[in-house]
């Protein structure tokens, strides 16, 4: 839990010095270099002119957190400038400190209790900032909840796939989330999925040693309202590609379940913040493996919606489980807005790289609110096109209503979005493809958790 003070404590205070501003002559003018002045018990970090945005400022914050030189009291006011408000500075420090200090899964690493821990505290001391200290205090409390949610998702993202199985994730999420009396957790098992005709989920799960699980997390922040936002998350615990195997290219396939935990922890945060809105998460948990019972290419499966799907590519499994999940959200949970989150297509990574999450929306109004939420969260999103031309390849099957993949359309991220739209029952729909932004260098980012929390309150 990160807190702040309005008065100096005994720790060395760390202040920002921007290039071109007046500063003590002793300050080393190298980017992100910290100069410590022991006589005054002050330190200064030099920030170059290259730092012009919130995103570039995060690198400055990271350098402070990762330096671990001593227990600094960080003078937040000194970091405020023409492109950073005090709220921006607070958000950056709270979330990045929490990010780097998170205790994520490690099989053998233990924390040495005798090891000296470096602690960073936050200071607001200007007269103007102290006037709004109640607002800042509320913001920090909110950000602490969001940071915990982000790290909850990140912990599952990094957990090895032989441990983070569909059954294990479902069991642990149910145990953790059920501690909050404002959350209702339902775990759908194989018999439940069969009864609901969630046959696309079962088809992907056919070769697995672990049964599929669909975990439903519900929060009623406004029981008198019929409005409900449902987050649907792809939870492929490990993706081999099935019979359309990925071959040797299976690095980081444990992260294919990222969407499910991102959605779940966003709803948990909404409940902890006691937001006066209704929200739910649907986690679609299974792996995608190969054995004698596995679903083979060209199989035809009847989805929960009643539409038939020819599985032309078993490595396009994400849109299969999401299809049943979306229809469940629309019909069983009575969603008025559906948002899915998925590491869905390689095409999205080629389109937007690892910088932007690709977003599709059937409603301009809902997109505007989603974009506004992302701006508050300082997460990069880019709206992608939904057009009937992209849907033609999905309707090329000779034996079913739809096929789940076609090589005739190069922009597979667009065809995937149009495929999924078929299962939303005409509910306002936002599709988030985080294939390029969910993880990197073996680490999960918990991307869009913050945006989903903001959206859940704004919608």
Coordinates of C-alpha atoms in Angstrom, one line a residue:
X1 CA 0.0 0.0 0.0
X2 CA 1.6 3.3 -1.1
X3 CA 0.9 6.4 0.9
X4 CA 1.8 10.0 0.9
X5 CA 2.8 12.8 3.4
X6 CA 2.4 16.5 3.4
X7 CA 5.5 17.1 5.6
X8 CA 9.1 16.2 5.3
X9 CA 10.3 13.1 7.1
X10 CA 13.8 12.1 7.9
X11 CA 14.5 10.5 4.6
X12 CA 16.4 12.2 1.7
X13 CA 13.9 14.1 -0.4
X14 CA 14.1 13.5 -4.2
X15 CA 13.3 16.4 -6.5
X16 CA 13.0 16.7 -10.3
X17 CA 15.3 19.0 -12.3
X18 CA 14.2 19.5 -15.9
X19 CA 16.8 20.3 -18.5
X20 CA 16.9 24.1 -19.0
X21 CA 15.5 24.9 -15.6
X22 CA 17.5 26.6 -12.8
X23 CA 19.1 24.1 -10.4
X24 CA 22.1 23.8 -8.0
X25 CA 25.4 23.8 -9.8
X26 CA 26.4 20.4 -8.3
X27 CA 23.7 18.6 -10.3
X28 CA 25.0 16.1 -12.9
X29 CA 23.3 16.8 -16.2
X30 CA 22.9 13.3 -17.5
X31 CA 19.5 11.8 -18.3
X32 CA 17.9 10.2 -15.2
X33 CA 21.1 10.8 -13.2
X34 CA 20.5 11.3 -9.5
X35 CA 22.8 13.7 -7.6
X36 CA 22.7 13.5 -3.8
X37 CA 23.5 16.5 -1.6
X38 CA 24.0 15.2 1.9
X39 CA 24.3 18.5 3.6
X40 CA 20.8 19.5 2.7
X41 CA 19.5 15.9 2.7
X42 CA 18.2 16.4 -0.8
X43 CA 18.7 14.5 -4.1
X44 CA 17.9 15.7 -7.6
X45 CA 17.1 13.6 -10.7
X46 CA 18.0 15.3 -14.0
X47 CA 15.3 14.9 -16.7
X48 CA 16.3 15.6 -20.3
X49 CA 14.3 17.5 -22.9
X50 CA 13.5 14.2 -24.6
X51 CA 10.9 13.5 -21.9
X52 CA 7.8 15.2 -23.4
X53 CA 5.0 12.7 -22.7
X54 CA 3.5 10.6 -19.9
X55 CA 4.9 7.5 -21.6
X56 CA 8.4 8.8 -21.7
X57 CA 8.1 10.0 -18.1
X58 CA 7.4 6.5 -17.0
X59 CA 11.0 5.6 -17.9
X60 CA 12.1 8.3 -15.5
X61 CA 9.9 6.8 -12.7
X62 CA 11.2 3.3 -13.5
X63 CA 14.8 4.5 -13.2
X64 CA 14.0 5.8 -9.7
X65 CA 12.2 2.7 -8.6
X66 CA 14.8 0.3 -10.0
X67 CA 17.8 2.3 -8.7
X68 CA 17.0 1.2 -5.1
X69 CA 19.7 3.5 -3.8
X70 CA 18.0 4.5 -0.5
X71 CA 14.7 5.4 1.1
X72 CA 13.7 8.5 -0.8
X73 CA 10.8 10.8 -0.1
X74 CA 9.7 11.8 -3.5
X75 CA 8.6 15.5 -4.0
X76 CA 5.8 15.0 -6.4
X77 CA 5.2 18.7 -7.0
X78 CA 8.7 19.1 -8.4
X79 CA 7.8 16.7 -11.3
X80 CA 4.7 18.6 -12.4
X81 CA 5.2 20.6 -15.6
X82 CA 3.2 21.7 -18.7
X83 CA 2.6 18.1 -19.9
X84 CA 2.2 16.4 -16.5
X85 CA -0.5 17.3 -13.9
X86 CA -0.1 16.3 -10.3
X87 CA -2.6 13.6 -10.9
X88 CA -0.5 12.2 -13.7
X89 CA 2.6 12.2 -11.5
X90 CA 0.8 10.5 -8.7
X91 CA -0.6 7.8 -11.1
X92 CA 2.8 7.2 -12.6
X93 CA 4.6 6.7 -9.2
X94 CA 1.9 4.7 -7.5
X95 CA 1.4 2.2 -10.4
X96 CA 5.1 1.9 -11.3
X97 CA 6.2 1.4 -7.7
X98 CA 3.5 -1.3 -7.3
X99 CA 4.5 -2.9 -10.6
X100 CA 8.2 -3.2 -9.7
X101 CA 7.6 -4.3 -6.1
X102 CA 5.0 -6.9 -7.0
X103 CA 5.7 -10.4 -5.5
X104 CA 5.0 -12.5 -8.6
X105 CA 5.2 -16.3 -9.0
X106 CA 8.6 -17.8 -8.7
X107 CA 9.2 -21.5 -8.1
X108 CA 12.1 -21.3 -5.6
X109 CA 12.9 -17.7 -4.9
X110 CA 12.3 -16.7 -1.3
X111 CA 12.3 -13.3 0.3
X112 CA 15.1 -12.8 2.8
X113 CA 13.5 -11.3 5.9
X114 CA 16.8 -9.8 6.9
X115 CA 17.3 -8.1 3.6
X116 CA 17.1 -4.4 3.9
X117 CA 14.1 -3.1 1.9
X118 CA 14.3 0.2 0.1
X119 CA 11.0 2.1 0.5
X120 CA 9.9 5.1 -1.5
X121 CA 7.4 7.5 0.0
X122 CA 5.5 10.3 -1.7
X123 CA 5.4 13.9 -0.6
X124 CA 3.1 16.8 -1.7
X125 CA 4.1 20.0 0.0
X126 CA 3.1 23.0 -2.1
X127 CA 0.3 25.1 -0.9
X128 CA -1.8 24.4 -4.0
X129 CA -1.3 20.6 -3.7
X130 CA -2.2 20.6 0.0
X131 CA -5.5 22.3 -0.9
X132 CA -6.5 19.3 -2.9
X133 CA -5.0 16.7 -0.6
X134 CA -8.3 15.0 -0.1
X135 CA -8.6 14.5 -3.8
X136 CA -5.1 13.2 -4.0
X137 CA -5.7 10.8 -1.1
X138 CA -8.8 9.4 -2.8
X139 CA -6.8 9.0 -6.0
X140 CA -4.0 7.2 -4.3
X141 CA -6.5 4.8 -2.6
X142 CA -8.1 4.2 -6.0
X143 CA -4.7 3.6 -7.7
X144 CA -3.7 1.2 -5.0
X145 CA -6.7 -1.0 -5.7
X146 CA -6.1 -0.8 -9.4
X147 CA -2.4 -1.7 -8.9
X148 CA -3.3 -4.7 -6.9
X149 CA -5.7 -5.8 -9.6
X150 CA -3.0 -5.4 -12.3
X151 CA -0.5 -7.4 -10.3
X152 CA -3.1 -10.1 -9.6
X153 CA -3.5 -10.5 -13.4
X154 CA 0.2 -10.4 -13.9
X155 CA 0.8 -13.1 -11.3
X156 CA -1.4 -15.5 -13.2
X157 CA 0.1 -14.4 -16.5
X158 CA 3.6 -15.4 -15.5
X159 CA 2.7 -18.6 -13.7
X160 CA 3.9 -21.7 -15.6
X161 CA 1.2 -23.5 -17.6
X162 CA 1.7 -26.8 -15.8
X163 CA 0.6 -25.0 -12.7
X164 CA -1.9 -22.4 -14.1
X165 CA -4.2 -25.0 -15.6
X166 CA -7.9 -24.4 -16.3
X167 CA -9.0 -26.2 -13.1
X168 CA -6.3 -24.6 -10.9
X169 CA -7.1 -21.0 -12.1
X170 CA -10.8 -21.6 -11.6
X171 CA -10.3 -23.0 -8.1
X172 CA -8.0 -20.2 -7.0
X173 CA -10.1 -17.4 -8.5
X174 CA -13.2 -18.8 -6.8
X175 CA -11.4 -19.0 -3.4
X176 CA -9.9 -15.5 -3.7
X177 CA -12.8 -13.6 -5.1
X178 CA -15.4 -15.2 -2.9
X179 CA -13.8 -13.4 0.1
X180 CA -15.5 -10.3 -1.2
X181 CA -19.2 -10.4 -0.2
X182 CA -20.0 -8.1 -3.1
X183 CA -18.8 -10.6 -5.7
X184 CA -20.7 -13.7 -6.8
X185 CA -18.5 -16.4 -8.3
X186 CA -19.9 -19.3 -10.4
X187 CA -17.7 -22.0 -11.8
X188 CA -19.2 -23.9 -14.8
X189 CA -17.8 -27.4 -15.2
X190 CA -18.0 -29.8 -18.1
X191 CA -21.6 -31.0 -17.3
X192 CA -22.7 -27.4 -17.1
X193 CA -21.0 -26.5 -20.4
X194 CA -22.7 -29.5 -22.1
X195 CA -26.1 -28.5 -20.7
X196 CA -25.5 -24.9 -22.0
X197 CA -24.4 -26.3 -25.4
X198 CA -21.1 -24.4 -25.1
X199 CA -19.7 -26.8 -27.7
X200 CA -17.0 -24.6 -29.1
X201 CA -15.4 -24.4 -25.7
X202 CA -15.7 -28.2 -25.4
X203 CA -14.2 -28.7 -28.9
X204 CA -11.1 -26.7 -28.0
X205 CA -10.8 -28.6 -24.8
X206 CA -11.3 -32.1 -26.3
X207 CA -7.6 -33.0 -26.3
X208 CA -6.8 -31.6 -22.8
X209 CA -6.0 -33.6 -19.6
X210 CA -7.8 -30.8 -17.7
X211 CA -11.5 -30.1 -18.1
X212 CA -12.5 -26.7 -19.3
X213 CA -13.8 -24.2 -16.8
X214 CA -15.9 -21.1 -17.4
X215 CA -15.7 -18.8 -14.3
X216 CA -18.4 -16.1 -14.0
X217 CA -17.7 -13.2 -11.6
X218 CA -20.6 -10.9 -11.0
X219 CA -20.8 -7.6 -9.2
X220 CA -24.1 -5.7 -8.7
X221 CA -23.1 -2.2 -7.8
X222 CA -26.5 -0.9 -8.8
X223 CA -29.2 -3.6 -8.4
X224 CA -31.9 -1.2 -9.5
X225 CA -30.4 -0.8 -13.0
X226 CA -30.7 -3.1 -15.9
X227 CA -27.5 -1.8 -17.4
X228 CA -24.6 -4.3 -17.1
X229 CA -21.2 -4.4 -18.6
X230 CA -19.8 -7.9 -19.1
X231 CA -16.1 -8.5 -19.8
X232 CA -15.3 -11.7 -21.6
X233 CA -11.8 -13.0 -21.5
X234 CA -9.9 -15.5 -23.6
X235 CA -8.3 -18.0 -21.2
X236 CA -6.2 -20.4 -23.3
X237 CA -3.8 -21.7 -20.6
X238 CA -1.4 -23.0 -23.2
X239 CA -1.8 -23.0 -26.9
X240 CA 0.0 -25.6 -29.0
X241 CA -2.2 -24.8 -32.0
X242 CA -3.9 -28.1 -31.8
X243 CA -3.7 -30.2 -34.9
X244 CA -2.7 -27.1 -36.8
X245 CA 0.3 -27.1 -34.6
X246 CA 2.6 -24.1 -34.0
X247 CA 5.6 -26.5 -34.3
X248 CA 8.6 -25.2 -32.5
X249 CA 7.1 -21.7 -32.2
X250 CA 5.4 -22.0 -28.8
X251 CA 7.4 -19.4 -26.8
X252 CA 5.2 -17.5 -24.4
X253 CA 2.1 -19.4 -25.2
X254 CA 1.3 -19.5 -21.5
X255 CA 0.3 -15.9 -21.9
X256 CA -2.6 -16.9 -24.1
X257 CA -4.8 -16.8 -21.0
X258 CA -4.1 -13.2 -20.3
X259 CA -7.5 -11.8 -21.3
X260 CA -9.4 -14.0 -18.8
X261 CA -7.5 -12.7 -15.7
X262 CA -7.4 -9.1 -17.0
X263 CA -11.2 -9.2 -17.1
X264 CA -11.7 -10.9 -13.8
X265 CA -9.4 -8.6 -11.8
X266 CA -11.0 -5.5 -13.4
X267 CA -14.3 -6.6 -12.0
X268 CA -12.8 -7.4 -8.7
X269 CA -11.4 -3.8 -8.6
X270 CA -14.8 -2.3 -9.5
X271 CA -16.2 -4.2 -6.5
X272 CA -13.5 -3.1 -4.1
X273 CA -14.0 0.5 -5.2
X274 CA -17.7 0.0 -4.7
X275 CA -18.5 1.5 -8.1
X276 CA -22.3 2.1 -8.5
X277 CA -22.5 0.1 -11.7
X278 CA -23.2 -3.6 -12.6
X279 CA -20.4 -5.6 -14.1
X280 CA -19.4 -9.2 -14.7
X281 CA -16.5 -11.2 -16.1
X282 CA -16.6 -14.4 -18.0
X283 CA -13.3 -16.4 -18.0
X284 CA -13.1 -19.0 -20.7
X285 CA -10.4 -21.4 -19.4
X286 CA -8.9 -24.4 -21.3
X287 CA -5.7 -25.2 -23.1
X288 CA -5.4 -26.2 -26.7
X289 CA -3.5 -29.4 -27.1
X290 CA -3.2 -32.5 -29.3
X291 CA -4.1 -36.1 -28.7
X292 CA -6.3 -38.8 -30.2
X293 CA -9.5 -37.2 -28.9
X294 CA -8.6 -33.7 -30.2
X295 CA -10.8 -31.8 -32.6
X296 CA -9.5 -32.1 -36.1
X297 CA -9.5 -29.5 -38.9
X298 CA -12.7 -29.4 -40.9
X299 CA -14.8 -30.6 -38.0
X300 CA -18.2 -28.9 -37.7
X301 CA -19.5 -27.8 -34.3
X302 CA -22.8 -26.3 -33.3
X303 CA -22.1 -23.3 -31.1
X304 CA -24.2 -22.2 -28.0
X305 CA -25.9 -19.7 -30.3
X306 CA -27.1 -22.5 -32.6
X307 CA -24.9 -21.4 -35.5
X308 CA -22.7 -24.1 -37.0
X309 CA -18.9 -23.5 -37.3
X310 CA -16.5 -25.3 -39.4
X311 CA -13.1 -25.4 -37.6
X312 CA -10.8 -24.8 -40.6
X313 CA -7.9 -24.0 -38.3
X314 CA -7.5 -25.4 -34.8
X315 CA -5.0 -22.7 -34.1
X316 CA -7.7 -20.1 -34.3
X317 CA -9.2 -21.5 -31.1
X318 CA -9.5 -18.1 -29.3
X319 CA -12.4 -17.0 -31.4
X320 CA -14.1 -20.3 -30.8
X321 CA -14.1 -20.1 -27.0
X322 CA -15.0 -16.4 -27.2
X323 CA -17.9 -17.1 -29.4
X324 CA -19.6 -19.2 -26.8
X325 CA -18.5 -16.7 -24.1
X326 CA -20.0 -13.7 -25.9
X327 CA -23.3 -15.5 -26.4
X328 CA -23.4 -16.5 -22.8
X329 CA -22.8 -12.9 -21.7
X330 CA -25.6 -11.7 -24.0
X331 CA -28.2 -14.2 -23.2
X332 CA -27.5 -15.7 -19.7
X333 CA -26.0 -12.6 -18.1
X334 CA -28.2 -10.1 -20.0
X335 CA -25.4 -7.8 -20.8
X336 CA -26.1 -4.4 -22.2
X337 CA -22.5 -3.8 -23.2
X338 CA -20.0 -6.6 -23.9
X339 CA -16.2 -6.1 -24.0
X340 CA -13.9 -9.0 -24.8
X341 CA -10.2 -9.1 -24.2
X342 CA -8.0 -11.6 -26.0
X343 CA -4.5 -12.3 -27.2
X344 CA -6.2 -13.1 -30.4
X345 CA -4.2 -12.6 -33.7
X346 CA -0.7 -12.3 -35.0
X347 CA -2.1 -10.0 -37.6
X348 CA -2.8 -7.4 -34.8
X349 CA 0.8 -7.5 -33.8
X350 CA 1.9 -6.9 -37.4
X351 CA -0.7 -4.0 -37.6
X352 CA 0.0 -2.2 -34.4
X353 CA 3.2 -3.8 -33.0
X354 CA 3.7 -3.9 -29.3
X355 CA 2.6 -0.3 -28.6
X356 CA -1.2 -0.1 -29.2
X357 CA -4.0 -2.5 -28.3
X358 CA -6.4 -2.9 -31.3
X359 CA -10.0 -2.0 -30.4
X360 CA -13.1 -2.7 -32.5
X361 CA -16.5 -1.3 -31.5
X362 CA -20.0 -1.6 -32.9
X363 CA -21.1 1.6 -31.1
X364 CA -19.5 5.0 -31.7
X365 CA -20.8 6.2 -28.3
X366 CA -19.3 3.2 -26.4
X367 CA -16.0 3.6 -28.3
X368 CA -15.8 7.3 -27.3
X369 CA -16.2 6.2 -23.6
X370 CA -13.7 3.4 -24.0
X371 CA -11.2 5.8 -25.6
X372 CA -11.8 8.3 -22.8
X373 CA -11.2 5.6 -20.2
X374 CA -7.9 4.6 -21.9
X375 CA -6.8 8.2 -21.8
X376 CA -7.5 8.4 -18.1
X377 CA -5.5 5.2 -17.6
X378 CA -2.8 6.4 -20.0
X379 CA -3.0 3.2 -22.0
X380 CA -2.6 3.3 -25.8
X381 CA -5.5 2.0 -27.8
X382 CA -6.3 2.3 -31.5
X383 CA -9.7 1.8 -33.1
X384 CA -9.8 -0.7 -35.9
X385 CA -12.4 -1.0 -38.7
X386 CA -15.4 -3.3 -38.7
X387 CA -16.7 -3.7 -42.2
X388 CA -18.7 -6.4 -43.9
X389 CA -16.0 -6.9 -46.5
X390 CA -13.9 -8.5 -43.7
X391 CA -16.7 -10.8 -42.9
X392 CA -16.9 -12.5 -46.3
X393 CA -14.1 -15.0 -45.6
X394 CA -15.9 -16.1 -42.4
X395 CA -18.9 -17.3 -44.6
X396 CA -17.0 -19.3 -47.1
X397 CA -17.7 -22.7 -45.6
X398 CA -19.6 -25.2 -47.8
X399 CA -20.9 -27.2 -44.8
X400 CA -21.5 -24.7 -42.0
X401 CA -22.8 -21.2 -41.3
X402 CA -19.3 -19.9 -40.5
X403 CA -15.7 -21.0 -40.6
X404 CA -13.2 -19.9 -38.0
X405 CA -10.3 -19.0 -40.3
X406 CA -9.6 -18.3 -43.9
X407 CA -6.4 -17.6 -45.8
X408 CA -8.2 -15.5 -48.3
X409 CA -8.1 -12.4 -46.1
X410 CA -4.7 -11.0 -45.0
X411 CA -6.1 -8.9 -42.2
X412 CA -7.1 -11.8 -40.0
X413 CA -7.5 -9.5 -37.0
X414 CA -10.4 -7.8 -38.8
X415 CA -12.0 -11.1 -39.9
X416 CA -11.7 -12.4 -36.3
X417 CA -13.6 -9.3 -35.0
X418 CA -16.4 -9.8 -37.5
X419 CA -16.6 -13.5 -36.7
X420 CA -17.0 -12.7 -33.0
X421 CA -19.6 -10.0 -33.7
X422 CA -21.9 -12.9 -35.0
X423 CA -22.2 -14.2 -31.4
X424 CA -23.1 -11.0 -29.5
X425 CA -26.9 -11.2 -30.1
X426 CA -26.8 -7.5 -31.3
X427 CA -25.6 -6.2 -27.9
X428 CA -23.2 -3.2 -28.1
X429 CA -19.8 -4.8 -28.4
X430 CA -16.2 -3.8 -28.0
X431 CA -13.4 -6.3 -29.0
X432 CA -9.9 -5.8 -27.6
X433 CA -7.0 -7.6 -29.4
X434 CA -4.0 -7.4 -27.0
X435 CA -1.8 -9.9 -28.9
X436 CA 1.0 -7.4 -29.1
X437 CA 0.6 -5.6 -25.7
X438 CA -0.3 -8.4 -23.2
X439 CA 3.3 -9.4 -22.4
X440 CA 6.9 -9.0 -23.3
X441 CA 10.3 -10.4 -22.4
X442 CA 8.7 -13.2 -20.4
X443 CA 6.6 -10.8 -18.2
X444 CA 2.9 -10.1 -18.2
X445 CA 1.8 -6.5 -18.2
X446 CA -1.8 -6.6 -17.0
X447 CA -2.6 -4.4 -19.9
X448 CA -6.1 -2.8 -20.0
X449 CA -7.0 -3.6 -16.4
X450 CA -6.9 0.1 -15.6
X451 CA -8.9 1.0 -18.7
X452 CA -11.6 -1.6 -18.0
X453 CA -11.9 -0.2 -14.4
X454 CA -12.3 3.3 -15.7
X455 CA -14.8 2.1 -18.4
X456 CA -16.8 0.1 -15.9
X457 CA -17.4 3.3 -14.0
X458 CA -17.8 5.7 -16.9
X459 CA -20.2 3.5 -19.0

